[in-house]
CSV table of C-alpha atoms and ligand atoms in Angstrom, one decimal:
chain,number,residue,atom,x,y,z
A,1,UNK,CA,0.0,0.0,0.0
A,2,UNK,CA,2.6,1.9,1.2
A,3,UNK,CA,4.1,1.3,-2.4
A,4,UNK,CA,1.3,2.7,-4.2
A,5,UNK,CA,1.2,6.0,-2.5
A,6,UNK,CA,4.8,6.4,-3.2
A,7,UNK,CA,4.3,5.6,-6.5
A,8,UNK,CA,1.2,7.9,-6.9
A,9,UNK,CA,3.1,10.5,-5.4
A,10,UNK,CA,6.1,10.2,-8.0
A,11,UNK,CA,3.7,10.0,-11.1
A,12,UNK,CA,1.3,13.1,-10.3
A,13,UNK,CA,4.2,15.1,-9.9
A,14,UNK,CA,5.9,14.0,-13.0
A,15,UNK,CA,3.0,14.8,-14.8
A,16,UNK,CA,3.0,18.2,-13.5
A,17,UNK,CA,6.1,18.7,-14.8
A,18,UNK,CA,5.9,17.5,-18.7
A,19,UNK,CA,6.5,20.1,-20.9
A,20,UNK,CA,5.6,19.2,-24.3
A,21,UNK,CA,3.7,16.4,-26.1
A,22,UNK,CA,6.3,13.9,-26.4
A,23,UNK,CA,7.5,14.0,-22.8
A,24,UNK,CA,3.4,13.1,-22.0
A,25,UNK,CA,3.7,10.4,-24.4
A,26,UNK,CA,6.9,9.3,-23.1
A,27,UNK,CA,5.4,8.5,-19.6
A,28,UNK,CA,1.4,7.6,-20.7
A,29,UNK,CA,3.6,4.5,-22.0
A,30,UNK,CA,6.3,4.5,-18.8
A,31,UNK,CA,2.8,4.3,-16.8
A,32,UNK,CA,0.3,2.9,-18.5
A,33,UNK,CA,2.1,0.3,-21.2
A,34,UNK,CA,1.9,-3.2,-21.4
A,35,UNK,CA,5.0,-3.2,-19.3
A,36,UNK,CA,4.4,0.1,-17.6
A,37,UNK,CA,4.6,0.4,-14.5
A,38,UNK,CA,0.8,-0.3,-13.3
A,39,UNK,CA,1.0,-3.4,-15.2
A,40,UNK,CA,4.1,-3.9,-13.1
A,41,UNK,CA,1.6,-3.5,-9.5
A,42,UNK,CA,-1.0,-5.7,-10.9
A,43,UNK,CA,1.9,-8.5,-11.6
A,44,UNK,CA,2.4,-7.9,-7.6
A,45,UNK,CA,-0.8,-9.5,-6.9
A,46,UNK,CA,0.0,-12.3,-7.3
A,47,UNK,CA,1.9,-12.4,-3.7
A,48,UNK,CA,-0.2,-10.9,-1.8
A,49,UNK,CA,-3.2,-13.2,0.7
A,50,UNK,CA,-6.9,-13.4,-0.9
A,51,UNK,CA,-7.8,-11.0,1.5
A,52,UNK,CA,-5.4,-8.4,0.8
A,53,UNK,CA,-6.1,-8.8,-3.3
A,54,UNK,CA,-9.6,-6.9,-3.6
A,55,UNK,CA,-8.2,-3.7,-1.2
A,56,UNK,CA,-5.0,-3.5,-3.6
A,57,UNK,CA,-6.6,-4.3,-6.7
A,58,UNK,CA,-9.3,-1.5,-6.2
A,59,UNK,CA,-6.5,0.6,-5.1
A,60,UNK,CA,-4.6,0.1,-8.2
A,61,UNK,CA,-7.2,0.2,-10.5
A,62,UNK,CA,-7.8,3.8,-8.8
A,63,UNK,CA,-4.3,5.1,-9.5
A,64,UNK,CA,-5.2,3.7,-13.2
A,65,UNK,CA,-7.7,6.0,-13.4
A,66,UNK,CA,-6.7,8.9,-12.1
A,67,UNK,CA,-3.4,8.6,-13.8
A,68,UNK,CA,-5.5,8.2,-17.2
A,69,UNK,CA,-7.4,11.1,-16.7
A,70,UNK,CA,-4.6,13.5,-15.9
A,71,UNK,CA,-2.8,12.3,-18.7
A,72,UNK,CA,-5.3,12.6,-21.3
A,73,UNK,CA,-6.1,15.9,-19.9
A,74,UNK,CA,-2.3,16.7,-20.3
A,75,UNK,CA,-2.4,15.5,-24.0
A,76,UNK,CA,-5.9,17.6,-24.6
A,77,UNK,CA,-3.8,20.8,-23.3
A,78,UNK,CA,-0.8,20.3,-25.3
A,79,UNK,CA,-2.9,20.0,-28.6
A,80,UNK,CA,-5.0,22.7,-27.9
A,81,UNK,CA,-1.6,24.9,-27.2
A,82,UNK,CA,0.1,23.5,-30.3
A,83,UNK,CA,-3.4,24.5,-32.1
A,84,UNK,CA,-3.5,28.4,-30.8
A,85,UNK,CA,0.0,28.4,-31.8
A,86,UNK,CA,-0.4,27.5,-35.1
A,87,UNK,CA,-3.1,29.8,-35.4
A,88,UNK,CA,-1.0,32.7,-34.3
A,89,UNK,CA,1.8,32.0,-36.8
A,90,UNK,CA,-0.7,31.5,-39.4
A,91,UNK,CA,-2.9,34.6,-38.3
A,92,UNK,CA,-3.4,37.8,-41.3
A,93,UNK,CA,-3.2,41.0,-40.3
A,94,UNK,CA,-6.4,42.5,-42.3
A,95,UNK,CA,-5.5,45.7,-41.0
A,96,UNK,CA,-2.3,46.4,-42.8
A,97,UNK,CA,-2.0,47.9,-45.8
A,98,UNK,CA,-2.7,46.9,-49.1
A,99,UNK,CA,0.4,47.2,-51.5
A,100,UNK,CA,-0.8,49.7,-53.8
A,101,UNK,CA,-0.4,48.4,-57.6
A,102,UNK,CA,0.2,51.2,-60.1
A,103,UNK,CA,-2.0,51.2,-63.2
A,104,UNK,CA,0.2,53.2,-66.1
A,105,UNK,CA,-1.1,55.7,-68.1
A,106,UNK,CA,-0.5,55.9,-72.1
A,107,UNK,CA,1.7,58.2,-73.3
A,108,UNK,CA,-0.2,61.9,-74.2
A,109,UNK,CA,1.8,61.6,-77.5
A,110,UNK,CA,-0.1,58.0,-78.3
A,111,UNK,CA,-3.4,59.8,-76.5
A,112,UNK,CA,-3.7,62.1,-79.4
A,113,UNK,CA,-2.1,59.8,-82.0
A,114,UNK,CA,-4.8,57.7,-81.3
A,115,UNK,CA,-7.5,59.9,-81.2
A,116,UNK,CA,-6.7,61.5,-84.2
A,117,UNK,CA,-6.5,58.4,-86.1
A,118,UNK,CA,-9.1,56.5,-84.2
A,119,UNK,CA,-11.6,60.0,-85.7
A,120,UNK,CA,-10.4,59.4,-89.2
A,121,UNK,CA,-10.4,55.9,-89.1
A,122,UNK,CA,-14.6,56.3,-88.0
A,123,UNK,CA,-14.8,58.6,-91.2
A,124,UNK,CA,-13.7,55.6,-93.7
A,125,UNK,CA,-9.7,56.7,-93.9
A,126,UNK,CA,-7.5,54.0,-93.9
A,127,UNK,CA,-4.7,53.8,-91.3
A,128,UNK,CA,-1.0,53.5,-93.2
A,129,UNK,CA,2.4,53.2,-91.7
A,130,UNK,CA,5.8,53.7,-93.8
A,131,UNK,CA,9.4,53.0,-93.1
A,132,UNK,CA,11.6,55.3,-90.7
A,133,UNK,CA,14.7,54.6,-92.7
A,134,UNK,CA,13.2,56.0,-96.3
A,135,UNK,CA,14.5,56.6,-99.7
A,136,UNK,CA,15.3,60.1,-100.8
A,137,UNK,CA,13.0,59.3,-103.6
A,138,UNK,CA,9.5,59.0,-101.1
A,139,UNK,CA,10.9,61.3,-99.0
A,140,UNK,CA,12.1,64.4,-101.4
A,141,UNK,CA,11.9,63.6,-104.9
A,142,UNK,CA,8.3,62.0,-105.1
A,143,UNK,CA,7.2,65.0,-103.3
A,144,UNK,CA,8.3,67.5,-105.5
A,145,UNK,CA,11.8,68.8,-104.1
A,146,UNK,CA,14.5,67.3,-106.5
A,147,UNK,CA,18.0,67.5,-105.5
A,148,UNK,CA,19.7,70.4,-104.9
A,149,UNK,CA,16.5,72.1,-104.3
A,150,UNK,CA,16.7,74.9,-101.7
A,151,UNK,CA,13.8,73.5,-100.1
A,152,UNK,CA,15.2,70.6,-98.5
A,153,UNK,CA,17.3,72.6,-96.7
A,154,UNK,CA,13.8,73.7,-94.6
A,155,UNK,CA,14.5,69.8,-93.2
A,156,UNK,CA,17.4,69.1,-91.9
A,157,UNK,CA,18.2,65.8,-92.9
A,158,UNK,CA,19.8,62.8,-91.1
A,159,UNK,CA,21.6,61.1,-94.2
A,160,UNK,CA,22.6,57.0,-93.8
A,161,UNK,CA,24.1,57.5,-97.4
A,162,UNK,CA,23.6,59.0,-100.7
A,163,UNK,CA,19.9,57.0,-101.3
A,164,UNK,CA,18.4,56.7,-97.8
A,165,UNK,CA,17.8,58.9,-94.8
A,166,UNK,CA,15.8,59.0,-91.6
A,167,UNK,CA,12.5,60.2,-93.0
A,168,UNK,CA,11.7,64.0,-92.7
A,169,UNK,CA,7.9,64.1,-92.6
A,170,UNK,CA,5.2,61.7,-93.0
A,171,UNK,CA,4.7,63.1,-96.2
A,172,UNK,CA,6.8,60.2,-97.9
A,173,UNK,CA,4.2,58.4,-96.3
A,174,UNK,CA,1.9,60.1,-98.6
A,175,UNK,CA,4.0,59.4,-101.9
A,176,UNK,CA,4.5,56.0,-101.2
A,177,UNK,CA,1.0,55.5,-100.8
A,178,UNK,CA,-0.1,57.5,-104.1
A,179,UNK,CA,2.4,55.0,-105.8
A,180,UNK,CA,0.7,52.1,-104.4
A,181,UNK,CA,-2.7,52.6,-104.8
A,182,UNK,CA,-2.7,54.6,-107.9
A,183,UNK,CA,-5.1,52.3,-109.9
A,184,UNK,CA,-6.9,51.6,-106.7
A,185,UNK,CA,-8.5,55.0,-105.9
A,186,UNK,CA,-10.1,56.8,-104.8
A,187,UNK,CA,-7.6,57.1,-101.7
A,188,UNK,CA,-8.0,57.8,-97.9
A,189,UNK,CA,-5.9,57.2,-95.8
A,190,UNK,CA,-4.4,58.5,-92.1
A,191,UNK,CA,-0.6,57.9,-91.4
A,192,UNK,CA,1.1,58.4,-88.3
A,193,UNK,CA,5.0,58.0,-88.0
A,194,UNK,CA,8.1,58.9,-86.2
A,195,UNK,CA,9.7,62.1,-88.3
A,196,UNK,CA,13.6,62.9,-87.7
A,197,UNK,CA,15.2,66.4,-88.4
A,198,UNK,CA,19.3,67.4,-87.5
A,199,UNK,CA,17.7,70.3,-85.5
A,200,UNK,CA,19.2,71.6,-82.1
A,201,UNK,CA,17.0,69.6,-79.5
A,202,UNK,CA,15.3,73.0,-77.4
A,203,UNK,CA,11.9,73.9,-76.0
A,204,UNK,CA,10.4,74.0,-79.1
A,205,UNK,CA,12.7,71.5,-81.1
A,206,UNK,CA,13.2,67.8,-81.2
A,207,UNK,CA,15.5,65.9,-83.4
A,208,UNK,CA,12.6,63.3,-83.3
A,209,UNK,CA,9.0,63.9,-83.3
A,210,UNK,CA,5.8,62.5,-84.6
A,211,UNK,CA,3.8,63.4,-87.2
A,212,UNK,CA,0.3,62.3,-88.8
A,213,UNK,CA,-0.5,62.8,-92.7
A,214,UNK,CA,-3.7,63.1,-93.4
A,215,UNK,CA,-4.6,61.8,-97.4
A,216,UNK,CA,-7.5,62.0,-99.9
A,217,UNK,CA,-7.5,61.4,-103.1
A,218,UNK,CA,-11.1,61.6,-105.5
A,219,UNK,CA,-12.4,63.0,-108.6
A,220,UNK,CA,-14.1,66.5,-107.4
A,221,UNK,CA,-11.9,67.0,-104.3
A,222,UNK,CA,-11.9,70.9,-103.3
A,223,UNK,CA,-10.4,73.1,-101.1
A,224,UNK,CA,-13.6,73.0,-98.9
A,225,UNK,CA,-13.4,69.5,-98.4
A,226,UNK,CA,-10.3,70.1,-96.9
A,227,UNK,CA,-11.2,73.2,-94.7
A,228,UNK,CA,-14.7,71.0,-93.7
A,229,UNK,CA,-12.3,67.5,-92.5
A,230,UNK,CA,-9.5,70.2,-91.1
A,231,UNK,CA,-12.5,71.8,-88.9
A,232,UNK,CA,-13.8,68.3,-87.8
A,233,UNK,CA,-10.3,67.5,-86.8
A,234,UNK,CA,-9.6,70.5,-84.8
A,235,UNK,CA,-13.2,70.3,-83.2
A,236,UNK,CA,-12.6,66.3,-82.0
A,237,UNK,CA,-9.3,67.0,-80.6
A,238,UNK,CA,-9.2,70.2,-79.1
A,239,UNK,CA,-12.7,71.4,-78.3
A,240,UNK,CA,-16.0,71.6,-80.2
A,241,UNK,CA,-15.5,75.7,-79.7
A,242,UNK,CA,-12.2,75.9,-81.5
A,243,UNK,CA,-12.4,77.7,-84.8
A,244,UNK,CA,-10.0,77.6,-87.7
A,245,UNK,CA,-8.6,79.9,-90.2
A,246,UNK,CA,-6.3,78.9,-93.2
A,247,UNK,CA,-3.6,81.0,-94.7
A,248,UNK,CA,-1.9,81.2,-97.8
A,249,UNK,CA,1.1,79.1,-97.5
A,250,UNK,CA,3.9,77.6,-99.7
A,251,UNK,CA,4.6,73.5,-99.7
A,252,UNK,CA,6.7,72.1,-102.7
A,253,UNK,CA,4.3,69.4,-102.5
A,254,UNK,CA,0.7,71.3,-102.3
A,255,UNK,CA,-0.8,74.0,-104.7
A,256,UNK,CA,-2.4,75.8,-103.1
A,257,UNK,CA,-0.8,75.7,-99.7
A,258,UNK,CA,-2.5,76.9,-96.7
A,259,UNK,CA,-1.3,76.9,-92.9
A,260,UNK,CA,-3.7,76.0,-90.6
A,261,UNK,CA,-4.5,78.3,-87.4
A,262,UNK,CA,-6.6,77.5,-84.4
A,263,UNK,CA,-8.5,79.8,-81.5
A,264,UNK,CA,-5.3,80.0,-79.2
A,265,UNK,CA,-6.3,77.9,-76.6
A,266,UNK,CA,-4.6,80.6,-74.0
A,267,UNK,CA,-6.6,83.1,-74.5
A,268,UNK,CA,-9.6,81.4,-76.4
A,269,UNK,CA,-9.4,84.2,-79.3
A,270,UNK,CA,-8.9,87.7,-77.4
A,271,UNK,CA,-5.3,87.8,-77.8
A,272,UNK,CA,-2.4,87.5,-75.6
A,273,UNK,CA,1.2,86.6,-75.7
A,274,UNK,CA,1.2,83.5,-76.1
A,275,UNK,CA,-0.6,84.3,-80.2
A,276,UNK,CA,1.3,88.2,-80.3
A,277,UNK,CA,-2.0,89.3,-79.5
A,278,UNK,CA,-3.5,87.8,-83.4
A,279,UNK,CA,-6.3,85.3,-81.2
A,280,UNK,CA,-4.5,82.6,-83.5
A,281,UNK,CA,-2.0,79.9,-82.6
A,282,UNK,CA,-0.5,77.7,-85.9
A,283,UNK,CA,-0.9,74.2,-86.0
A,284,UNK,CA,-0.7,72.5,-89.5
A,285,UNK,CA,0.2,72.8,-93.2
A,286,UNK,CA,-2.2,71.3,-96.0
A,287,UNK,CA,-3.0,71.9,-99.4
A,288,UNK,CA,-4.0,70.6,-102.7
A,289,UNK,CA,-1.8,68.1,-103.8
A,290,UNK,CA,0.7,69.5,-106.5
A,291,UNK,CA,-0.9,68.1,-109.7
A,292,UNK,CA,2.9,67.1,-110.8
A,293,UNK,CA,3.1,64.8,-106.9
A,294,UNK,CA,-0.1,63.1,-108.7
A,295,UNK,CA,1.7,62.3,-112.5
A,296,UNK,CA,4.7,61.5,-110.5
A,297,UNK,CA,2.8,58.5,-108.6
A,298,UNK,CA,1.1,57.5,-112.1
A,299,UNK,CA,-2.1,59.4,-111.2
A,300,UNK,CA,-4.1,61.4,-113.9
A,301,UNK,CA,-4.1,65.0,-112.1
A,302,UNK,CA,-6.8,66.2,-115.4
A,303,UNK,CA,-9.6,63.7,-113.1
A,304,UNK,CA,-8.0,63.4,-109.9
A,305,UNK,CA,-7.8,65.4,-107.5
A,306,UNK,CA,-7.3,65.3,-103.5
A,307,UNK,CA,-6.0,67.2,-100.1
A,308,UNK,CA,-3.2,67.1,-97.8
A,309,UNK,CA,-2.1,67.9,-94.5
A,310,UNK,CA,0.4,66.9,-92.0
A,311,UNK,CA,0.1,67.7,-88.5
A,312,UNK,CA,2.6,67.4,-86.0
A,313,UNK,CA,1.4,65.4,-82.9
A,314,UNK,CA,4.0,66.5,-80.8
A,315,UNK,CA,2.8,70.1,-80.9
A,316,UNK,CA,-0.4,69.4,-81.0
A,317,UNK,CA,0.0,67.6,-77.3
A,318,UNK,CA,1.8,70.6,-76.3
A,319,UNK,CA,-1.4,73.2,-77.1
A,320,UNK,CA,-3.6,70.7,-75.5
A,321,UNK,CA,-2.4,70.1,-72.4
A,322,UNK,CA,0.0,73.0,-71.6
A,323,UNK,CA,3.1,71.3,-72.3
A,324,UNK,CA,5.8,73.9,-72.5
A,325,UNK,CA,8.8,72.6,-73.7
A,326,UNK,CA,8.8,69.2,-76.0
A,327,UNK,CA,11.7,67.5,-74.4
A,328,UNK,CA,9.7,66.9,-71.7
A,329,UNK,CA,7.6,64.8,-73.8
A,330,UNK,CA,10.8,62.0,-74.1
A,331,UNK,CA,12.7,62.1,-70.6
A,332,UNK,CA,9.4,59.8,-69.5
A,333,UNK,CA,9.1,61.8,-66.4
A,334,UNK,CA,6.2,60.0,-64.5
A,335,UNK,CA,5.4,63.5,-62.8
A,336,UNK,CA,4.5,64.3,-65.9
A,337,UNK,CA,3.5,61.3,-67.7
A,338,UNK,CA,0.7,60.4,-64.5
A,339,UNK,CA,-1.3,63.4,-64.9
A,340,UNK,CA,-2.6,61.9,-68.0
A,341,UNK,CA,-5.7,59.6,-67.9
A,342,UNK,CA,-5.8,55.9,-69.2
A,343,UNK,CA,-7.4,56.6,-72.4
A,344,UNK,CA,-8.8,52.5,-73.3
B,1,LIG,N1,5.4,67.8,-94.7
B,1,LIG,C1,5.2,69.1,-94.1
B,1,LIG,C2,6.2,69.3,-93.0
B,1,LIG,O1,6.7,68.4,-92.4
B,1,LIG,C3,3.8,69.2,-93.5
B,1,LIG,C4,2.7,69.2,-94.5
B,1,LIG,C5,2.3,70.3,-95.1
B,1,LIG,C6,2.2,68.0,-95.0
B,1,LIG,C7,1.3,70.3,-96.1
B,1,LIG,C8,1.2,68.0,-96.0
B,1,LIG,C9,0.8,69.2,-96.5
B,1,LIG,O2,0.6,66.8,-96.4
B,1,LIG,O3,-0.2,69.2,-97.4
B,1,LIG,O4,6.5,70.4,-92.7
């Protein structure tokens, strides 16, 4: 009896003590296994008188159970421990911050671009491209400045050698596509392209810009028809309020040539410095294509007849949103470049 205290005494505080999982484990078996140390009393029976057996036995099976219940209630703690603690590595803080994912914006250069040809695409014009590295024939000759011409010295001109250059307006755009398509007409088309010039990069200046040519070729083209699409253009872009004006102008490639004006969008008309006071801020050249551009491209100028013009897009971002100096428009500051809405 004596035997069994001691022994209780030993395994209640040992179970106090356990510290994790295994160490229960460890003695649950030590105690309660087929050669634990119970079993080991119960084999004592054997010795003892008939009339000592029932007292021990009950005894024993007492110490069975209580040891059994602490240790499952041991095992029941550690698991529910080992539980909260995986919950707390596991736990998301919901109140943190999000990580804030930016959304780019497009480019105000391919904003216009693409509004200006999405607006003559919706009005049946075709949208053309043309290569960057051109021939001095699309580029010059086709549009009526031979060589040695004092015109081409207007445009700068990046040479790679004697036959090809970096293209100096989208106007060899325009050639290229009178050649093409000149027993397909009529013609419309819209062409956008990078345009390179030897110029002095500055506020106003870049040695590569963009510009869009606008093209249409029909029998009973007139000036008005050019005026009418120039003033739909201007209206899209830059405000249903803007007016136009058209000067007389000189183009190698146009007869006649006009230069486009527009209500200066500083000072909607009244006059300030921004237009010396004239209400009027330039934006594009167009014309009447040179009858001689036509016969060059195998078109017969005595029925056909069309307009030009050739906007630069660069500039025309630079009215629009207040831009004042063009570089600004390729160092892809994103101060700058974020103030402009997703367009799609
Ligand atoms: N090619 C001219 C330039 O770069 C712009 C231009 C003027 C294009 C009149 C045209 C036009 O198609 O008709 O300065």
């Amino acid at each position: 009896m004596k035997k069994i205290e001691a022994l209780k005494t030993v395994m209640l505080t040992e179970i106090t003590k356990v510290n994790s999982l295994a160490e229960i484990e460890t003695l649950k078996i030590k105690y309660l296994g087929k050669k634990g140390e119970i079993q080991g009393l119960m084999q004592e029976m054997r010795h003892l008188s008939n009339e000592e057996r029932p007292q021990f036995g009950a005894l024993v099976n007492a110490l069975k159970n209580e040891v059994e219940t602490l240790i499952t209630q041991k095992v029941d703690e550690f698991i529910q421990a080992e539980v909260l603690n995986q919950i707390n590595a596991e736990h998301i803080d919901i109140t943190l911050p999000g990580q804030n994912l930016e959304v780019g914006n497009q480019h105000p250069l391919t904003i216009v671009e693409n509004e200006i040809c999405e607006l003559f695409e919706s009005m049946g014009y075709a949208v053309v491209d043309g290569p960057e590295v051109e021939l001095d024939l699309y580029n010059f000759e086709r549009a009526n400045i031979p060589e040695n011409h004092p015109a081409r010295e207007m445009q700068d001109t990046f040479f790679i050698d004697v036959e090809r250059l970096l293209r100096t307006h989208t106007t060899a755009i325009q050639t290229r596509v009178l050649e093409a398509e000149a027993e397909n007409l009529p013609i419309k088309v819209i062409c956008p392209g990078k345009t390179y010039r030897r110029d002095e990069d500055d506020a106003t200046h870049s040695h590569q810009f963009i510009q869009i040519e606008g093209l249409l070729i029909d029998e009973n083209i007139k000036m008005t028809d050019l005026k009418g699409t120039l003033e739909v253009l201007v209206k899209n872009v830059f405000g249903s309020d803007q007016e136009i004006r058209l000067r007389p102008s000189y183009f190698q490639f146009t007869e006649p040539s006009v230069e486009v004006d527009v209500t200066c969008f500083n000072c909607k008309g009244s006059g300030c410095s921004v237009c010396k006071q004239t209400g009027w801020i330039e934006l594009l050249g167009a014309g009447m294509v040179h009858p001689h551009v036509l016969e060059m491209a195998g078109i017969d100028s005595k029925k056909y007849s069309g307009f030009a013009f050739g906007i630069g897009v660069d500039r025309a971002v630079m009215l629009k949103y207040g831009v004042n100096d063009i570089r600004s428009l390729y160092t892809n500051d994103t101060r700058l470049l974020s103030q402009f809405k997703r367009f799609d």
